[in-house]
Short mmCIF file of C-alpha atoms in Angstrom, two decimals:
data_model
loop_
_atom_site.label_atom_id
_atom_site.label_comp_id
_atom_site.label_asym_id
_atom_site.label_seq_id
_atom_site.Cartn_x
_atom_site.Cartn_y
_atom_site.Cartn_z
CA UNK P 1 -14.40 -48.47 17.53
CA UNK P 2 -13.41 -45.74 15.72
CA UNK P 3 -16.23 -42.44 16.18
CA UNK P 4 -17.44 -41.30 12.97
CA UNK P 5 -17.14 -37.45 12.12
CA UNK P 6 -20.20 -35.62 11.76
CA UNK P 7 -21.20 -33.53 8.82
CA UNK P 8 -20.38 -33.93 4.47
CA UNK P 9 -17.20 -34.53 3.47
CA UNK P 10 -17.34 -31.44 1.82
CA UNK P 11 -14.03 -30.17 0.24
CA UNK P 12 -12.79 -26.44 -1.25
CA UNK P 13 -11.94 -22.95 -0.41
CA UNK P 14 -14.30 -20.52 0.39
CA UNK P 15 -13.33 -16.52 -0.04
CA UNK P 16 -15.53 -14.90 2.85
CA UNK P 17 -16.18 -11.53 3.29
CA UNK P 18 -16.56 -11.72 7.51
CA UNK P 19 -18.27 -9.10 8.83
CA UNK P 20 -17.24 -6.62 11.77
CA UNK P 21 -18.21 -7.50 14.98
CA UNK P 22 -17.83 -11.19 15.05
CA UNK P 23 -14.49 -13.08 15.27
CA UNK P 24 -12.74 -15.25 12.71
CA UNK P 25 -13.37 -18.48 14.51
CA UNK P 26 -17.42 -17.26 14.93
CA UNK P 27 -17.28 -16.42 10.97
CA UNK P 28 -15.51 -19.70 10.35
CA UNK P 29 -18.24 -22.08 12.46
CA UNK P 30 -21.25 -20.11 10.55
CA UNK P 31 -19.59 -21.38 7.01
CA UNK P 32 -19.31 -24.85 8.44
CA UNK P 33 -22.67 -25.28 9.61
CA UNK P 34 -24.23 -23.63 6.21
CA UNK P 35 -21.73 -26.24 4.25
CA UNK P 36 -22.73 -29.11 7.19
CA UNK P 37 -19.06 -29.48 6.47
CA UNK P 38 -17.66 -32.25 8.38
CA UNK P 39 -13.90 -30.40 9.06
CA UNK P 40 -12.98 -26.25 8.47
CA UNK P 41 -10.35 -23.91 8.99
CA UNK P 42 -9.35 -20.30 8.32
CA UNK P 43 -6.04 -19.08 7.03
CA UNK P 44 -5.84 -16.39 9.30
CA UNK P 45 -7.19 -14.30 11.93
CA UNK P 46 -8.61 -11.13 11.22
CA UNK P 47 -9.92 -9.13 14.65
CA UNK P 48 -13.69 -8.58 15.30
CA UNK P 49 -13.47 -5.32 14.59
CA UNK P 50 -11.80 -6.08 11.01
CA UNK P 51 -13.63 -7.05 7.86
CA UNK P 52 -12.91 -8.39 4.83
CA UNK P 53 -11.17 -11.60 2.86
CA UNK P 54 -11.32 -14.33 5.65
CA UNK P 55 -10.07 -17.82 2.93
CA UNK P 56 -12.24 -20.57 4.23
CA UNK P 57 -10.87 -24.20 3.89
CA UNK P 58 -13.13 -27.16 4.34
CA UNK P 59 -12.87 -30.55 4.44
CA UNK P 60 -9.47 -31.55 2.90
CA UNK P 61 -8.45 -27.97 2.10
CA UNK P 62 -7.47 -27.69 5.33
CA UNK P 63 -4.43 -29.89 5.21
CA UNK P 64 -2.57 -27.41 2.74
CA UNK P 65 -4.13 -24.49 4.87
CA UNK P 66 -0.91 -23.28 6.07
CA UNK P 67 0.65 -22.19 3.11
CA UNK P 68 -1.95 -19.17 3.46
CA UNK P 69 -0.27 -18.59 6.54
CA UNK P 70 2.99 -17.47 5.03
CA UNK P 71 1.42 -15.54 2.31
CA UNK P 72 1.06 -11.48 1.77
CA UNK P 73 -1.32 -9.07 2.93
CA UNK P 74 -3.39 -6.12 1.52
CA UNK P 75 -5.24 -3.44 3.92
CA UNK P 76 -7.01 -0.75 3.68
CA UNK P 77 -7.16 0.72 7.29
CA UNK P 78 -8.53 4.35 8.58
CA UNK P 79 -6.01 6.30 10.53
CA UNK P 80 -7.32 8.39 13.46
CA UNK P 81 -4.61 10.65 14.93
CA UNK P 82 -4.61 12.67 18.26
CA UNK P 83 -6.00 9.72 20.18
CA UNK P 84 -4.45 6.54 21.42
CA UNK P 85 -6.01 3.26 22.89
CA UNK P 86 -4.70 0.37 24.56
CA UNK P 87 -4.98 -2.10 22.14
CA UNK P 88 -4.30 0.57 18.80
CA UNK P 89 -7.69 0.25 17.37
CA UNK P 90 -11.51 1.75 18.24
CA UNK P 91 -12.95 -0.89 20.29
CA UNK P 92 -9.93 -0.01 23.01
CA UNK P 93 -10.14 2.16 25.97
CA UNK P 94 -8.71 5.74 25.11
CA UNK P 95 -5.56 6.17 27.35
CA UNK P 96 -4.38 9.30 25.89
CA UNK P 97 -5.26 12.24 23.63
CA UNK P 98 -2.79 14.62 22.02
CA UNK P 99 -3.12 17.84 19.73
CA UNK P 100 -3.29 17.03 15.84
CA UNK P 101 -0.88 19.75 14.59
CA UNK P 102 -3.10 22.62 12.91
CA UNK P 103 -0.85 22.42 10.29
CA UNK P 104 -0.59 18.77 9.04
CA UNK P 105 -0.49 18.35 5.58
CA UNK P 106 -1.02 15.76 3.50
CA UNK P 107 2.54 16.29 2.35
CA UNK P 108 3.90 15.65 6.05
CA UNK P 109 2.29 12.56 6.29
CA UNK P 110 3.87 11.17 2.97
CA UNK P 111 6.67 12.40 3.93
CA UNK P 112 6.63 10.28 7.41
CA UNK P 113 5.21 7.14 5.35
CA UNK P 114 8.44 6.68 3.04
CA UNK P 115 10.12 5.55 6.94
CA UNK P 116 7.93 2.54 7.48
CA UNK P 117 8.22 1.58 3.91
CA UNK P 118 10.63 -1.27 2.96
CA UNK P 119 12.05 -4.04 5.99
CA UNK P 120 10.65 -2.68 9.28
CA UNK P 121 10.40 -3.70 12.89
CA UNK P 122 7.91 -3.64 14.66
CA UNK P 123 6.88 -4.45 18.69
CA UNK P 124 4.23 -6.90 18.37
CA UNK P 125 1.05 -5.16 20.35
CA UNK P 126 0.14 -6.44 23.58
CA UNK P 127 -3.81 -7.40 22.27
CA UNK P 128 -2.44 -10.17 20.05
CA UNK P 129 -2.88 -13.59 19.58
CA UNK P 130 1.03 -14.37 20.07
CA UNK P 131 1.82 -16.61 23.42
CA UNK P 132 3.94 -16.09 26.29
CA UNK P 133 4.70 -19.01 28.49
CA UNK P 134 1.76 -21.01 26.87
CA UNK P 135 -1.06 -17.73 27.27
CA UNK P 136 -1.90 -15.42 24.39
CA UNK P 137 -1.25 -12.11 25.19
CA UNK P 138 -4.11 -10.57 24.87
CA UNK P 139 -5.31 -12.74 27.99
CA UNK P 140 -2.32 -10.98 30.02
CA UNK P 141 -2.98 -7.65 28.72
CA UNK P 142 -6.71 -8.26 30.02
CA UNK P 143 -5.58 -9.46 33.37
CA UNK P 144 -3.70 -6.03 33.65
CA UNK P 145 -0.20 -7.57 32.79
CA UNK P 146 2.71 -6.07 30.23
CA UNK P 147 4.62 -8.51 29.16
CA UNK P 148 8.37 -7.34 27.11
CA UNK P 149 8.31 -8.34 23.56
CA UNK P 150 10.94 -7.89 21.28
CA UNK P 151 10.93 -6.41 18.14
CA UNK P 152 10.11 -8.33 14.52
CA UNK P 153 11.14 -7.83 11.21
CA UNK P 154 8.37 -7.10 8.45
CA UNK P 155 7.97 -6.26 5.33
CA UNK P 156 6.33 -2.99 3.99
CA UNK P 157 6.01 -3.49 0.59
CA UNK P 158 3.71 0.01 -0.24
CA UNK P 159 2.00 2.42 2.34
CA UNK P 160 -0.43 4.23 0.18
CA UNK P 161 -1.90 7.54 1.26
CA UNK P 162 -5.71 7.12 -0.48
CA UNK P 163 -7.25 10.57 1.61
CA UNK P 164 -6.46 13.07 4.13
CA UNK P 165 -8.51 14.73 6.54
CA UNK P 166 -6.46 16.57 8.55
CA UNK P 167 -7.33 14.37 11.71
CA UNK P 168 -7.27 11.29 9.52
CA UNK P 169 -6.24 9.42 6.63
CA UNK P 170 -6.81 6.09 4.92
CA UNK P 171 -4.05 3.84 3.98
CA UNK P 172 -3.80 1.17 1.38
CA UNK P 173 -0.87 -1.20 3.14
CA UNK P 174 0.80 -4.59 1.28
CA UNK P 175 2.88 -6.16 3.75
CA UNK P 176 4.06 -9.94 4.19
CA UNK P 177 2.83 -11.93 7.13
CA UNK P 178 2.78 -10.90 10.95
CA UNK P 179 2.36 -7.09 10.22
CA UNK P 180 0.25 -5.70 12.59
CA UNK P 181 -1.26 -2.83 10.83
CA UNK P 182 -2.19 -1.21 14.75
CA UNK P 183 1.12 -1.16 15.58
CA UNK P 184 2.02 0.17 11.93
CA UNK P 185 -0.69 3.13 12.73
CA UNK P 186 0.63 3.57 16.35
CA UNK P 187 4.11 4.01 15.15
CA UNK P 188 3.15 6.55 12.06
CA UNK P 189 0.79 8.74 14.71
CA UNK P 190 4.12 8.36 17.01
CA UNK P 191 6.40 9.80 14.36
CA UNK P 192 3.92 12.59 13.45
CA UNK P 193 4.12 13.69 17.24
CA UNK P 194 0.08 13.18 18.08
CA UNK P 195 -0.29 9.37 18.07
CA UNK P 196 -3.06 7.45 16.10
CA UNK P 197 -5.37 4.20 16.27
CA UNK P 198 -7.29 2.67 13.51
CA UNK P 199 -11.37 3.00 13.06
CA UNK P 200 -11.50 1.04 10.15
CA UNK P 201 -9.46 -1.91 8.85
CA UNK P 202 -9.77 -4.25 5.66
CA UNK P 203 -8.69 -6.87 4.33
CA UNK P 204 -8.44 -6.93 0.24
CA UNK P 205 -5.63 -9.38 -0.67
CA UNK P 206 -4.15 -12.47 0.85
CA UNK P 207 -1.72 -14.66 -1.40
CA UNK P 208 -3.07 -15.10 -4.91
CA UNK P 209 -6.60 -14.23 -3.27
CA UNK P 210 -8.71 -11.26 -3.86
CA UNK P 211 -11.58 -9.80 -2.65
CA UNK P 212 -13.23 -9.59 -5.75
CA UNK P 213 -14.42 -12.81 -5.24
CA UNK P 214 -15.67 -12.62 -1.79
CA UNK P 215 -18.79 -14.26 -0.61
CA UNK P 216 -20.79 -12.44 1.56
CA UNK P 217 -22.19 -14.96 5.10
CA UNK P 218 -26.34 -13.39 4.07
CA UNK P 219 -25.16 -13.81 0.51
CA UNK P 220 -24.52 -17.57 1.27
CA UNK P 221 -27.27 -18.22 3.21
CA UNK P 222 -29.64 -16.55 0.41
CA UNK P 223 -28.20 -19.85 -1.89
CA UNK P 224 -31.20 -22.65 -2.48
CA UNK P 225 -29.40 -25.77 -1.88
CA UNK P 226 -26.43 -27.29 -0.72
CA UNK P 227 -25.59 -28.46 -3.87
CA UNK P 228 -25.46 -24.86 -5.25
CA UNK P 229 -23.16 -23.83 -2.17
CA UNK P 230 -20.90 -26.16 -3.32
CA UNK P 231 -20.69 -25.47 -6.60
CA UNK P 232 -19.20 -22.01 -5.53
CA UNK P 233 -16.16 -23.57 -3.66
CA UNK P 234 -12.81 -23.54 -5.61
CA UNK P 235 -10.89 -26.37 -5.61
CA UNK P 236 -8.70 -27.73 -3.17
CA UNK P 237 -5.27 -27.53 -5.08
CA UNK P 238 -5.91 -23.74 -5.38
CA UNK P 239 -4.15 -23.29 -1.75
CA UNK P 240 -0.81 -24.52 -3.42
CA UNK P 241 -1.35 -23.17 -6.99
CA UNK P 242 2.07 -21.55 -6.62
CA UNK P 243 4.20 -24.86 -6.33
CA UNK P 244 5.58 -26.59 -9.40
CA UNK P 245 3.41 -29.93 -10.98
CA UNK P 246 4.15 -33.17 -11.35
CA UNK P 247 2.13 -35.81 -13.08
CA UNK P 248 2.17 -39.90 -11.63
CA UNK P 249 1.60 -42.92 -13.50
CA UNK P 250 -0.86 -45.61 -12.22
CA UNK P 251 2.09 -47.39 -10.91
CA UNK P 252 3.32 -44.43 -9.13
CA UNK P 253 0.02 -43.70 -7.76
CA UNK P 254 -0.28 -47.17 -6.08
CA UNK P 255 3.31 -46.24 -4.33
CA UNK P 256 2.26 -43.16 -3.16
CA UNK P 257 -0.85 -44.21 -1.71
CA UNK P 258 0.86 -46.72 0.38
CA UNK P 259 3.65 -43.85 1.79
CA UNK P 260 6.35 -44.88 -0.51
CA UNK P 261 8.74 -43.12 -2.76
CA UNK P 262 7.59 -43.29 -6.64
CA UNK P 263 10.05 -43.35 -9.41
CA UNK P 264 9.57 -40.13 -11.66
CA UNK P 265 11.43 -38.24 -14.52
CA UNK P 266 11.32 -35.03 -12.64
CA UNK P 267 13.11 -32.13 -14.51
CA UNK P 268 14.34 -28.40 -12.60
CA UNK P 269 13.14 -29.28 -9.41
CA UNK P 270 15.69 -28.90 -6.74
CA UNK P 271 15.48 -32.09 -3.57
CA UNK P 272 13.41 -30.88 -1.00
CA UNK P 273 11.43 -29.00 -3.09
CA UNK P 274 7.54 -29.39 -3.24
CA UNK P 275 5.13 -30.31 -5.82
CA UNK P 276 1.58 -30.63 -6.81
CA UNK P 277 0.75 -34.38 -7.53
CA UNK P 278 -1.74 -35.33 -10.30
CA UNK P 279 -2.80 -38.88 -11.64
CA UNK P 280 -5.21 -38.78 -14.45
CA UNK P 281 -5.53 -34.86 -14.08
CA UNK P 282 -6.59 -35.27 -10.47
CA UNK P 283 -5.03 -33.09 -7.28
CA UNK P 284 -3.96 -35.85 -4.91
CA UNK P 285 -1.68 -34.55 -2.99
CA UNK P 286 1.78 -32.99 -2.03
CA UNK P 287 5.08 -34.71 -2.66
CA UNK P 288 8.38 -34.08 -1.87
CA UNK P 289 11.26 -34.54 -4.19
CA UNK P 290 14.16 -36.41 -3.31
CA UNK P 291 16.10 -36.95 -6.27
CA UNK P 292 15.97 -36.44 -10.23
CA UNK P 293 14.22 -39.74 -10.18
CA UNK P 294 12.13 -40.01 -6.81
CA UNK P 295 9.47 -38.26 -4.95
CA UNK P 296 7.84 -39.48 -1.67
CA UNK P 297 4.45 -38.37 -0.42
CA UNK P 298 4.40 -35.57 2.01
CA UNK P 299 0.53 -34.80 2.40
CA UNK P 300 -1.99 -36.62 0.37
CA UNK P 301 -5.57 -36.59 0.32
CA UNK P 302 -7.68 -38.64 2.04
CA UNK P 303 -8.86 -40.73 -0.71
CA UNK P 304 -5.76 -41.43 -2.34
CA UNK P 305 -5.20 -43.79 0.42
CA UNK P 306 -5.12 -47.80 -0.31
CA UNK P 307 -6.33 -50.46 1.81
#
């Protein structure tokens, strides 16, 4: 007998503002129980000690979830020089302090930033959430273990000095995924000759997604009624606004729903390429084209399927 899944079938994208302190997955299981939301996922982690846009999917949001996962960054991080930690940010334990150059000028470290602007590697840190032989490394690095890890490419699209403070600075970073804005801190405080960690670190953009429209977890829980939470999700097709559309046909529709190829007049879309699918101006799904005049399903919505 098949167990029934507790909660609404609530559906959408939340834009949360987590807090600092709590981790994504704690931020993430608050939402679901203020939604009762039978299913939720995030779009990716952000550390405790990080704040800022943490895209919420519930329900059947998170089946296109991962297309977050590829998506651009914006930070805005605080860079502390003259100290360094073992995991690159506050909440580590200081393993070394060096003299800030009297000096330093704000012209020196601009100077420094145009080198980790551009395609970039970087040695992911040893506090991430990246596995070695089926354990995270940040488990290792807590057990007292160093582990090798080779470098990664990454993308630096802008480094943006916002203040300097002589011992300190604030940085407004767009980068694509898997920067670790630590390591990108550790490596600028390296090239200045004092080290650096960050204090403070932000997250304003991911994807199309901005933190203008961030919801706040007191901000939610202030709301009267479930229906009025809900009425602040966006939709679930927003996750894969960026793909081309494609409108079906009733008769298309029924061969969809069943997992078959439907016959379309589809026009400058390449095979293999993916689409939005819409029947009477409703998001059911992803498709995947095959030819000029076929697309098959490749991740539908739940109630799209046929009995």
């Amino acid at each position: 007998m098949a167990r029934r899944r507790r909660g609404l079938p609530v559906n959408g994208v939340l834009l949360l503002d987590k807090p600092k302190g709590i981790s994504s997955n704690h931020a993430l299981q608050r939402v679901r129980r203020l939604f009762e939301a039978q299913k939720a996922g995030h779009t990716g982690t952000l550390d405790p000690m990080a704040t800022g846009l943490l895209p919420i999917c519930l329900g059947e949001a998170t089946k296109f979830s991962a297309h977050l996962l590829e998506a651009d960054k914006m930070y805005r991080t605080r860079v502390e020089l003259g100290v360094i930690t073992d995991t690159g940010d506050a909440e580590g334990t200081v393993i070394e302090r060096r003299e800030v150059p009297s000096r330093l000028t704000e012209q020196d470290v601009e100077a420094v930033l145009t080198r980790f602007r551009g395609e970039i590697e970087q040695v992911p840190p040893m506090y991430s959430a990246l596995k070695h032989q089926g354990k995270k490394l940040y488990e290792l690095a807590r057990e007292g273990k160093h582990v090798e890890r080779a470098a990664r490419r990454v993308s630096v699209y802008d480094a943006r000095l916002l203040e300097f403070e002589g011992t300190a600075f604030e940085l407004e970073v767009s980068c694509s995924k898997g920067t670790y804005i630590r390591t990108l801190a550790e490596d600028i405080g390296q090239a200045l000759g004092c080290g650096a960690h960050i204090s403070q670190l932000r997250r304003l953009k991911t994807g199309p997604f901005t933190s203008d429209a961030m919801w706040t977890l007191e901000s939610l829980e202030a709301l009267a009624s479930q229906a009025s939470r809900e009425a602040e999700l966006m939709p679930v097709d927003v996750l894969v606004d960026h793909l081309p559309s494609l409108n079906v046909d009733e008769t298309a529709y029924g061969c969809l729903a069943h997992g078959q190829s439907a016959h379309l007049a589809i026009e400058a879309l390449a095979p293999d390429a993916l689409a939005r699918l819409y029947y009477a101006e409703t998001f059911i799904g992803l498709g995947v084209v095959k030819s000029a005049q076929e697309v098959a399903p490749k991740r539908l919505l739940s109630t799209v399927a046929i009995s």
